[in-house]
Coordinates of C-alpha atoms and ligand atoms in Angstrom, one line a residue:
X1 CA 79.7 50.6 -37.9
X2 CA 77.4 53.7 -39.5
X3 CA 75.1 55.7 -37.8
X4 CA 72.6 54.6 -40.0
X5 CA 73.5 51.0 -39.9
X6 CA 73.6 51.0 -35.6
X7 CA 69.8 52.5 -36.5
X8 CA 69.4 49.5 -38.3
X9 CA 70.2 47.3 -35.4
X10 CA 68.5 49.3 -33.3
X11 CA 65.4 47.2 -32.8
X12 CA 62.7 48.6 -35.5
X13 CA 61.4 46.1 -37.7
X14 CA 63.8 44.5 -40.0
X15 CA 63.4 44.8 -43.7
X16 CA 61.7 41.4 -43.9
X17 CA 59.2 42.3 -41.0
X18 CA 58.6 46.2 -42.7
X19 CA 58.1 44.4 -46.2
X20 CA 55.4 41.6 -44.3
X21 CA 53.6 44.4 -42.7
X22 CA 53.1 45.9 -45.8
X23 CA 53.0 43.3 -48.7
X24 CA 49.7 44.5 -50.0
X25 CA 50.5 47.9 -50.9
X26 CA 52.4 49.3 -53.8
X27 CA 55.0 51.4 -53.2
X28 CA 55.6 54.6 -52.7
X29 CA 54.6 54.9 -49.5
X30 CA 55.0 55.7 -46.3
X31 CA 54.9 54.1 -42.6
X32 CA 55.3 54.9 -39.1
X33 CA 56.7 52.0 -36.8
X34 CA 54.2 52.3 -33.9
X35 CA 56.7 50.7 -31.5
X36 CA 59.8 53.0 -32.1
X37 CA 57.4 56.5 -32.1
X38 CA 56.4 55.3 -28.4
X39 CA 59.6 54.4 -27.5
X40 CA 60.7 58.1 -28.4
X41 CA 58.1 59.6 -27.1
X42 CA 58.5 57.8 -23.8
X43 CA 62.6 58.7 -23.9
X44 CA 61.6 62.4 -25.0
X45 CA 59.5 62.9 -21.7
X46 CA 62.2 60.6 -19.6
X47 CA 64.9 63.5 -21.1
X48 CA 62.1 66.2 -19.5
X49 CA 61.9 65.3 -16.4
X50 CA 58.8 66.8 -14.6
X51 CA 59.0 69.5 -16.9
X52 CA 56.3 69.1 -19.7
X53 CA 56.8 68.8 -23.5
X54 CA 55.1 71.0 -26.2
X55 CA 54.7 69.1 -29.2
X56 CA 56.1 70.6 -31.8
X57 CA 53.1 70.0 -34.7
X58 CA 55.6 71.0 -37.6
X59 CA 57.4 68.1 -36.5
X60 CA 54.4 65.7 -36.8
X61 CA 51.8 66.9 -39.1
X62 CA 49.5 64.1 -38.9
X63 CA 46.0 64.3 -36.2
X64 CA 46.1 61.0 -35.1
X65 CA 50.0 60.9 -34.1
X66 CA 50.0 64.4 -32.2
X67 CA 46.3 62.8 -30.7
X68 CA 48.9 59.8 -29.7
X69 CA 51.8 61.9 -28.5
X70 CA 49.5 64.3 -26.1
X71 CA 48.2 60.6 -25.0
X72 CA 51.6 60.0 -24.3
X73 CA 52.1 62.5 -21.7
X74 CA 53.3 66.0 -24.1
X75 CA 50.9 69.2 -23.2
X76 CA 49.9 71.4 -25.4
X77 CA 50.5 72.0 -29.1
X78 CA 53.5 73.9 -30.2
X79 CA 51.8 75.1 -33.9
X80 CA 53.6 76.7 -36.8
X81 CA 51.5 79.0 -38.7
X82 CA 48.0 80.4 -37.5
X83 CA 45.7 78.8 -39.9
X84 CA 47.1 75.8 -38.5
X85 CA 46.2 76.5 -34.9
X86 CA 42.7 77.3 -35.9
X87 CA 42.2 74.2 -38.2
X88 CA 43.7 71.7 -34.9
X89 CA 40.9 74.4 -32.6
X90 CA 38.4 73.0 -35.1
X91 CA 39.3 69.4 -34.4
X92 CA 38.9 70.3 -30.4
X93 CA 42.4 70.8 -29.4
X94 CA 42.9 73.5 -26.9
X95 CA 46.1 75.2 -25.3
X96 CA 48.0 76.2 -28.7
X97 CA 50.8 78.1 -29.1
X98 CA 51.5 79.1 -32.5
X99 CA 55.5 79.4 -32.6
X100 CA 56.2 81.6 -35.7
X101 CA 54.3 85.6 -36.3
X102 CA 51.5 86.3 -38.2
X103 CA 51.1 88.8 -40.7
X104 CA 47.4 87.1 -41.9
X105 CA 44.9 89.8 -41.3
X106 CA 42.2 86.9 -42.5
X107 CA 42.8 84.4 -40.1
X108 CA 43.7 86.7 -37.1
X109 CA 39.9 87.9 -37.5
X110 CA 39.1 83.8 -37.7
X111 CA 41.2 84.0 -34.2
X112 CA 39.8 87.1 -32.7
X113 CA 36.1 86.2 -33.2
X114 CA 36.8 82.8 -32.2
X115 CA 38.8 80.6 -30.4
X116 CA 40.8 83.1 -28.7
X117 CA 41.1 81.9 -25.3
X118 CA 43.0 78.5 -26.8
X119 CA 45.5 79.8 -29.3
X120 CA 48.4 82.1 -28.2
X121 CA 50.5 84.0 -31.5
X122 CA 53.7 84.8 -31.4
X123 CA 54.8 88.3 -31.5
X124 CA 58.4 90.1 -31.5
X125 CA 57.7 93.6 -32.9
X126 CA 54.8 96.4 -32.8
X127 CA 53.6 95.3 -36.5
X128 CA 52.7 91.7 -34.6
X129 CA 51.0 93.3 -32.2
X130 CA 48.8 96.3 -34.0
X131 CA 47.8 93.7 -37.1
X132 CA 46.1 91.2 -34.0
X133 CA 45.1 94.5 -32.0
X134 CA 42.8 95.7 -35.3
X135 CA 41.8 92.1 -36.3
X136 CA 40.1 92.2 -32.6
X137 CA 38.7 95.7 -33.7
X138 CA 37.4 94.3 -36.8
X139 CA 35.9 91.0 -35.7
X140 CA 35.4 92.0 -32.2
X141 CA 35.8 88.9 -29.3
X142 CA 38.9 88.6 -28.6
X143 CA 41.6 89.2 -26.4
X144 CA 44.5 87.7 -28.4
X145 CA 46.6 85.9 -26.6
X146 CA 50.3 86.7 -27.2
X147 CA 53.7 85.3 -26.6
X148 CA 56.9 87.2 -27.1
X149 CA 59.4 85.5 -29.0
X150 CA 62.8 86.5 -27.5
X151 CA 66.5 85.7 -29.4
X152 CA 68.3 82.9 -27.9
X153 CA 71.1 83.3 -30.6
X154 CA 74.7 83.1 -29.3
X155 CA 76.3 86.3 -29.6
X156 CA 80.4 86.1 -28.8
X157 CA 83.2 88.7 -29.2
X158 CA 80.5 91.4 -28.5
X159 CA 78.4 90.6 -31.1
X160 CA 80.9 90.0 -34.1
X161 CA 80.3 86.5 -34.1
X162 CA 76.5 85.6 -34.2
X163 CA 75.6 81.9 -33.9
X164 CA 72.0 80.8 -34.1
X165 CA 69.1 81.1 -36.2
X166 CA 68.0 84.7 -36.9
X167 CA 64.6 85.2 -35.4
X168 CA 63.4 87.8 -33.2
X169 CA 64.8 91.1 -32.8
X170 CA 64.4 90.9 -29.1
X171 CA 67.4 90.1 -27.2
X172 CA 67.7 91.8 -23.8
X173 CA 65.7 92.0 -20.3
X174 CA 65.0 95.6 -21.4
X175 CA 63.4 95.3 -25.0
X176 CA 61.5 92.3 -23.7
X177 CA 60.1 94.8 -21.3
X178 CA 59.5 97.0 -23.8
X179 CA 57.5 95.1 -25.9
X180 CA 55.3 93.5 -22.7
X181 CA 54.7 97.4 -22.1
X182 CA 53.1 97.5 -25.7
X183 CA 51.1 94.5 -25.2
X184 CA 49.5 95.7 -22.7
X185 CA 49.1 99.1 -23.6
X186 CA 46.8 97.5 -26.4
X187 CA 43.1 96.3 -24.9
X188 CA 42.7 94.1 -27.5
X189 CA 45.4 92.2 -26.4
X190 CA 46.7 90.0 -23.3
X191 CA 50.5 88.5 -22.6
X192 CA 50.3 84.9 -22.0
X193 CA 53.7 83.5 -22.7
X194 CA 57.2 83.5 -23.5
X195 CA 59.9 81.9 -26.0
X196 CA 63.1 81.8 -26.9
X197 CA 64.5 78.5 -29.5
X198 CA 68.1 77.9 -29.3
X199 CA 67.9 76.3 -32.7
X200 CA 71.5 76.1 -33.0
X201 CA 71.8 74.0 -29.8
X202 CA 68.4 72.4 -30.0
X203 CA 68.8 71.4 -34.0
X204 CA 72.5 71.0 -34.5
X205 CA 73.6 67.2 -33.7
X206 CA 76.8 67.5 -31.5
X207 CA 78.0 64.3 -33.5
X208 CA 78.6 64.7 -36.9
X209 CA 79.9 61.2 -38.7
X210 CA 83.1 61.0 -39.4
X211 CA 84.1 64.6 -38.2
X212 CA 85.4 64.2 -34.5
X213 CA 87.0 68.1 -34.3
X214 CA 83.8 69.5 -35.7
X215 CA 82.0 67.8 -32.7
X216 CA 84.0 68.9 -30.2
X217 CA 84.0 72.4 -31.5
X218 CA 80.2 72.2 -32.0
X219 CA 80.2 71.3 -28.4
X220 CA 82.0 74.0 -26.9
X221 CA 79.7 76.4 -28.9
X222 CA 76.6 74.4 -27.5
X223 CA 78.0 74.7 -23.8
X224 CA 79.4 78.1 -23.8
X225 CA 75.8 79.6 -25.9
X226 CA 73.5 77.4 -23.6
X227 CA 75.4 78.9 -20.4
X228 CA 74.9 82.7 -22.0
X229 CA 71.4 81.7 -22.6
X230 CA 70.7 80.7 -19.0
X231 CA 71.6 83.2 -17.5
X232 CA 70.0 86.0 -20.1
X233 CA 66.8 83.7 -20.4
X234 CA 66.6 84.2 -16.6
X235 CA 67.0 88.1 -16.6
X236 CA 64.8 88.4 -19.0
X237 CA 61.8 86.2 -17.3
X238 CA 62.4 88.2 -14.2
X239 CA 62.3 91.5 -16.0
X240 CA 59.1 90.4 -17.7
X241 CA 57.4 89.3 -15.1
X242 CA 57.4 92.2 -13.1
X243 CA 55.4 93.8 -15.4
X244 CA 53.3 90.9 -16.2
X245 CA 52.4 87.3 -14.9
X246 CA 53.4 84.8 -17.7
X247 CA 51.6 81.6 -18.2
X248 CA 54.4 79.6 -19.8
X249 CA 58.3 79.9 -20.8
X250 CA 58.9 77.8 -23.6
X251 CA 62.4 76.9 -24.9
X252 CA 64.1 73.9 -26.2
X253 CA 63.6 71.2 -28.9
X254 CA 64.3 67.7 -29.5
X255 CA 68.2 68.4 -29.1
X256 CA 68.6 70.2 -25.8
X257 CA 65.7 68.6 -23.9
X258 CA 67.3 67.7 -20.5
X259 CA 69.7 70.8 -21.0
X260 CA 66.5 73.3 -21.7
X261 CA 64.8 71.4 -18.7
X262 CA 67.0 72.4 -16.5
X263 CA 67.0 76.4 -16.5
X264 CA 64.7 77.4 -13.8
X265 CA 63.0 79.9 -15.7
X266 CA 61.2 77.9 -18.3
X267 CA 58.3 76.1 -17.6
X268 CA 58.4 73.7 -20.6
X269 CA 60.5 72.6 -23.2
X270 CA 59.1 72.0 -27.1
X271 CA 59.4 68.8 -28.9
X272 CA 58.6 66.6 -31.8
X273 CA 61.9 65.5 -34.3
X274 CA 62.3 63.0 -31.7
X275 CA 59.0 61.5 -32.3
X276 CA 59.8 60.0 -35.7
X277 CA 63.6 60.4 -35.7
X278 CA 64.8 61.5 -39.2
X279 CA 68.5 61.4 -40.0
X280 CA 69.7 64.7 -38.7
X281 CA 68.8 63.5 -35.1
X282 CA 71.3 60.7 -35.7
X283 CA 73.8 62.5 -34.9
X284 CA 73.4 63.3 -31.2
X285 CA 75.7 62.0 -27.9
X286 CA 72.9 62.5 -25.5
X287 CA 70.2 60.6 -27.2
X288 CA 69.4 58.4 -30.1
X289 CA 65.7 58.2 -31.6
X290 CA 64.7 55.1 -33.1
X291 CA 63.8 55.7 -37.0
X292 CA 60.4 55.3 -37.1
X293 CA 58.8 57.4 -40.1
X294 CA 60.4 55.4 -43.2
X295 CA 59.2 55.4 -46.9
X296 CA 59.4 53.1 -49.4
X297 CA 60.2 52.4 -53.0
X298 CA 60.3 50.3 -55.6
X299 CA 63.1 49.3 -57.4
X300 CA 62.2 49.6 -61.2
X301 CA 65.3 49.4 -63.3
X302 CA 68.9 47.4 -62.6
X303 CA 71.0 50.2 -65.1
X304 CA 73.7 47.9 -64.4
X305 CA 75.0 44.9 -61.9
X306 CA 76.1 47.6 -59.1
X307 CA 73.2 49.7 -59.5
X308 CA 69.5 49.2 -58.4
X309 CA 67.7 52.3 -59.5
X310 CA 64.1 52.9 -57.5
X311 CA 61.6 54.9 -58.5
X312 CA 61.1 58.7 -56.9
X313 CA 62.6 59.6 -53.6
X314 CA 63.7 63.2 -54.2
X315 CA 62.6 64.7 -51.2
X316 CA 65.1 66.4 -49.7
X317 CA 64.6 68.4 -46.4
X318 CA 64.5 72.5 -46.0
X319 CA 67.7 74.3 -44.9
X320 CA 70.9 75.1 -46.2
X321 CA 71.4 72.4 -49.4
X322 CA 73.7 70.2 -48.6
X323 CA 74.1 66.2 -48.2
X324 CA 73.2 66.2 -45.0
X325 CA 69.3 67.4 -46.3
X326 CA 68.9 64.4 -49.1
X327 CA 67.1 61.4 -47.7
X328 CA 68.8 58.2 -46.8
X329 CA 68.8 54.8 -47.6
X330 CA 67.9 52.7 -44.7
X331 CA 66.9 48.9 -45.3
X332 CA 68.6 46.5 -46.5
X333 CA 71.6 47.5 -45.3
X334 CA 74.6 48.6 -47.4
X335 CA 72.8 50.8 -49.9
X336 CA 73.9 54.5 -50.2
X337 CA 73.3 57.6 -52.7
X338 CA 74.9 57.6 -56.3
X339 CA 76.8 60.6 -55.9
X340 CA 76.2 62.5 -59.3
X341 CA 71.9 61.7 -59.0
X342 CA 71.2 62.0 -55.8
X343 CA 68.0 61.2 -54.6
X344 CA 65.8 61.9 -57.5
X345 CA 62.1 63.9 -59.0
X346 CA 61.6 60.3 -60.7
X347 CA 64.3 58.0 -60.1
X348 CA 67.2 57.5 -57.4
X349 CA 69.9 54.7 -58.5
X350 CA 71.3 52.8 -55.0
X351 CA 74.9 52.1 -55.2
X352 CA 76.7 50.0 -52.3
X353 CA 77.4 46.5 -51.2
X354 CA 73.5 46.2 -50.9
X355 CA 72.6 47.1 -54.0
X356 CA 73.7 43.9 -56.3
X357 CA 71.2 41.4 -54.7
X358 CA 68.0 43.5 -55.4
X359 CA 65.9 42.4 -58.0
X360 CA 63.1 44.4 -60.2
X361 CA 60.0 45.1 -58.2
X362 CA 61.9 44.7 -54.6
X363 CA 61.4 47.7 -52.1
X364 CA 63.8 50.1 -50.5
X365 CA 63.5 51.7 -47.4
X366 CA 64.5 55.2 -46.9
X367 CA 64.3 57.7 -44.1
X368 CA 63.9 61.3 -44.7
X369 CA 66.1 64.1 -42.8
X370 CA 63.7 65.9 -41.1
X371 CA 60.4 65.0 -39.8
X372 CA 57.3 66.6 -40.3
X373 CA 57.8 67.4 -44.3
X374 CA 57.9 63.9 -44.8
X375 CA 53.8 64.1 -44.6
X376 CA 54.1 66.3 -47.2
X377 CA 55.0 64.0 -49.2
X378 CA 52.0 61.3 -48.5
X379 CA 48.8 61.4 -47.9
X380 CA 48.5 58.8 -45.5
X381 CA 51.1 57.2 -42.9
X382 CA 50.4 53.1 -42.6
X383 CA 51.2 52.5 -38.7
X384 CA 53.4 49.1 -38.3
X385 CA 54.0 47.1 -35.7
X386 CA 56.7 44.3 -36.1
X387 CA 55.3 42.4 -38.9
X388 CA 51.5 43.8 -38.9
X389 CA 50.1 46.7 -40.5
X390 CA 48.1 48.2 -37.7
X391 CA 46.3 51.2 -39.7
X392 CA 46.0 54.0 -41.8
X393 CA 46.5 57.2 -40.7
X394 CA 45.9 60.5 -42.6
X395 CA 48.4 63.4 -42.8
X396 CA 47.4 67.2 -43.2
X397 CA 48.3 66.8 -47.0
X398 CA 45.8 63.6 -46.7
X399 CA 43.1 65.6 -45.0
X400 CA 43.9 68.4 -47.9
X401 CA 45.6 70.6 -45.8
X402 CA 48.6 72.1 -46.4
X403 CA 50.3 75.2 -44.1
X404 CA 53.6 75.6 -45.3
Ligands
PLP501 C1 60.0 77.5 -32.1 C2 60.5 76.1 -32.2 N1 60.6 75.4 -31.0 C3 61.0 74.1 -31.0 C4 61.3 73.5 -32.1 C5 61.8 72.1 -32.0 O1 61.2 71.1 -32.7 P1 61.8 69.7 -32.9 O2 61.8 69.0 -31.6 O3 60.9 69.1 -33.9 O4 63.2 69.9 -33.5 C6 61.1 74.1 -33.3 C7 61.5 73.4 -34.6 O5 61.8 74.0 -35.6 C8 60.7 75.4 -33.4 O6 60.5 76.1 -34.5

């Protein structure tokens, strides 16, 4: 059996239950199964322990789901750019960290003047820290709230091997130091946090189909970076906080959860893939989120007995192009990619032993790869539950907003 066809037997609704809960609207569009999201949720906390989630709002990008998660049990918002943060300020939410640097002198001065005691930027160089440092001098209010963003890459064979994402120049207990030094050499200025994303353990599915030495090898990489990472994490917490106190140590995402969890030096873990469980989380051995962000299309045009071609559906995810980033077909079962068309601006043709028995004007279910830029696709998620549409929820793109 697939990955994606275990998914299917997983428990979400069936394709006769998704296409009852939703007979009345005309595809595309897009649902979230209410039942499977709180399932996650509940199994991404379970994975935490007592140590709490961030919700990672890149992964979500829709109020009322990040309003249900933060219900759920998460605390505090894990944002992604600063305009962001401000907008979810606006809408009353309080305690956010915003996970990538600013350079945007406009909305630093929004920040400075304004709700500065509830958003936190992110900061791994001087540059970070003199453009929020004059945006307090400009706008006065302030202090900004900063958190230092420190490298959690893997680094083997002294440094001629780097695994990991390439993010902050700040690796070691020593330029942490440093750079808590400058922070609060600036008045303008106070340290609140610290962060370090092991994307490459966090993001990287341990369990890629149909490739058993790739797993294993991806694996070892996971175990041998995540032990490095302890260990340096540590040091560098210690080293910091003997210059300053720190209000939070973030690390972690949806992938390393329980493993993140675990280092004593970080104080929570951030999350939100897990929430809606796209198909790069498939591919996991210590968890398995329930699909429950799905679209769905019509099927338009039968090009030929083996082919049912639907309409849209190219919305492939951000990262290195590859397969692995084109959405996939979920419901009915048996459907798969053409291999020439993909998935498509204006059309994607479904091959497979699925594909003969669908008619003109019959749906398609599809799941994207990642989670939160499926929103940027709709402007409203329709909430399902078994066989009833519960609501309609609005995304950022649906409330006009769009950060990235
Ligand atoms: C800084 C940071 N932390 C954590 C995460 C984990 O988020 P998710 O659980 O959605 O994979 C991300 C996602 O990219 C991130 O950028």
């Amino acid at each position: 059996m697939s990955l994606t066809e275990a998914r299917q037997d997983s428990g979400v609704p069936g394709y006769d239950d998704l296409n009852r809960a939703t007979a009345d609207l005309e595809p595309p569009f897009a649902v979230l199964d209410l039942d499977a999201f709180d399932r996650n949720a509940a199994d991404l906390l379970r994975r935490a322990g007592s140590t709490p989630i961030r919700l990672a709002s890149k992964s979500v990008r829709c109020r009322a789901l990040i309003d249900r998660a933060l219900a759920a049990g998460m605390r505090g918002i894990l944002g992604f750019t600063l305009p962001e943060a401000l907008w979810l300020a606006g809408h009353g939410h309080e305690d956010l960290v915003v996970a990538y640097p600013t350079v945007d002198r406009t909305a630093l001065r929004a920040l400075a003047a304004g709700p500065c005691d509830r958003i936190t930027i992110m900061a791994d160089c001087r540059e970070h820290l003199d453009l929020a440092a004059a945006a307090v001098r400009e706008a006065g209010g302030g202090p900004i709230l900063v958190c230092l963003d420190v490298d959690a890459a893997w680094w083997p064979l002294g440094g001629r091997i780097r695994v990991g994402a390439r993010r902050s120049p700040v690796r070691t207990p020593e330029q942490a130091t440093a750079l808590a030094r400058e922070v609060l050499a600036r008045p303008e200025l106070r340290l609140d946090g610290l962060m370090s994303y092991e994307a490459h353990i966090a993001g990287v599915g341990d369990r890629p189909p149909g490739k058993p030495l790739m797993g294993a090898a991806i694996r070892a990489m996971q175990r041998a970076s995540a032990r490095e990472l302890a260990v340096r994490r540590a040091a560098v917490v210690e080293a910091v906080t003997a210059v300053a106190p720190l209000r939070f140590v973030n690390g972690g995402g949806t992938g390393s959860v329980e493993r993140t969890a675990a280092e004593p030096a970080v104080t929570e873990v951030a999350a939100g893939s897990g929430l809606y469980g796209p198909t790069l989380f498939d591919a996991y051995t210590r968890f398995s989120p329930q699909p429950a962000a799905l679209f769905a299309l019509p099927v338009v045009r039968r090009p030929d007995a083996r082919t049912a071609t639907a309409l849209g559906g190219g919305y492939p995810a951000s990262g290195a192009a590859g397969r692995d980033r084109l959405p996939a077909p979920f419901l009915p079962a048996g459907l798969r990619l053409d291999r020439q068309e993909g998935a498509g601006e204006v059309q994607t043709p479904l091959r497979g032993r699925g594909a003969p028995a669908l008619r003109v004007g019959d749906r398609v279910w599809m799941r994207h790869a990642k989670a939160g830029e499926l929103c940027e696709r709709f402007n409203s998620l329709y909430l399902v539950r078994g066989s009833e549409l519960v609501d309609e929820v609005r995304t950022y793109r649906g409330e006009g907003d769009c950060f990235l």
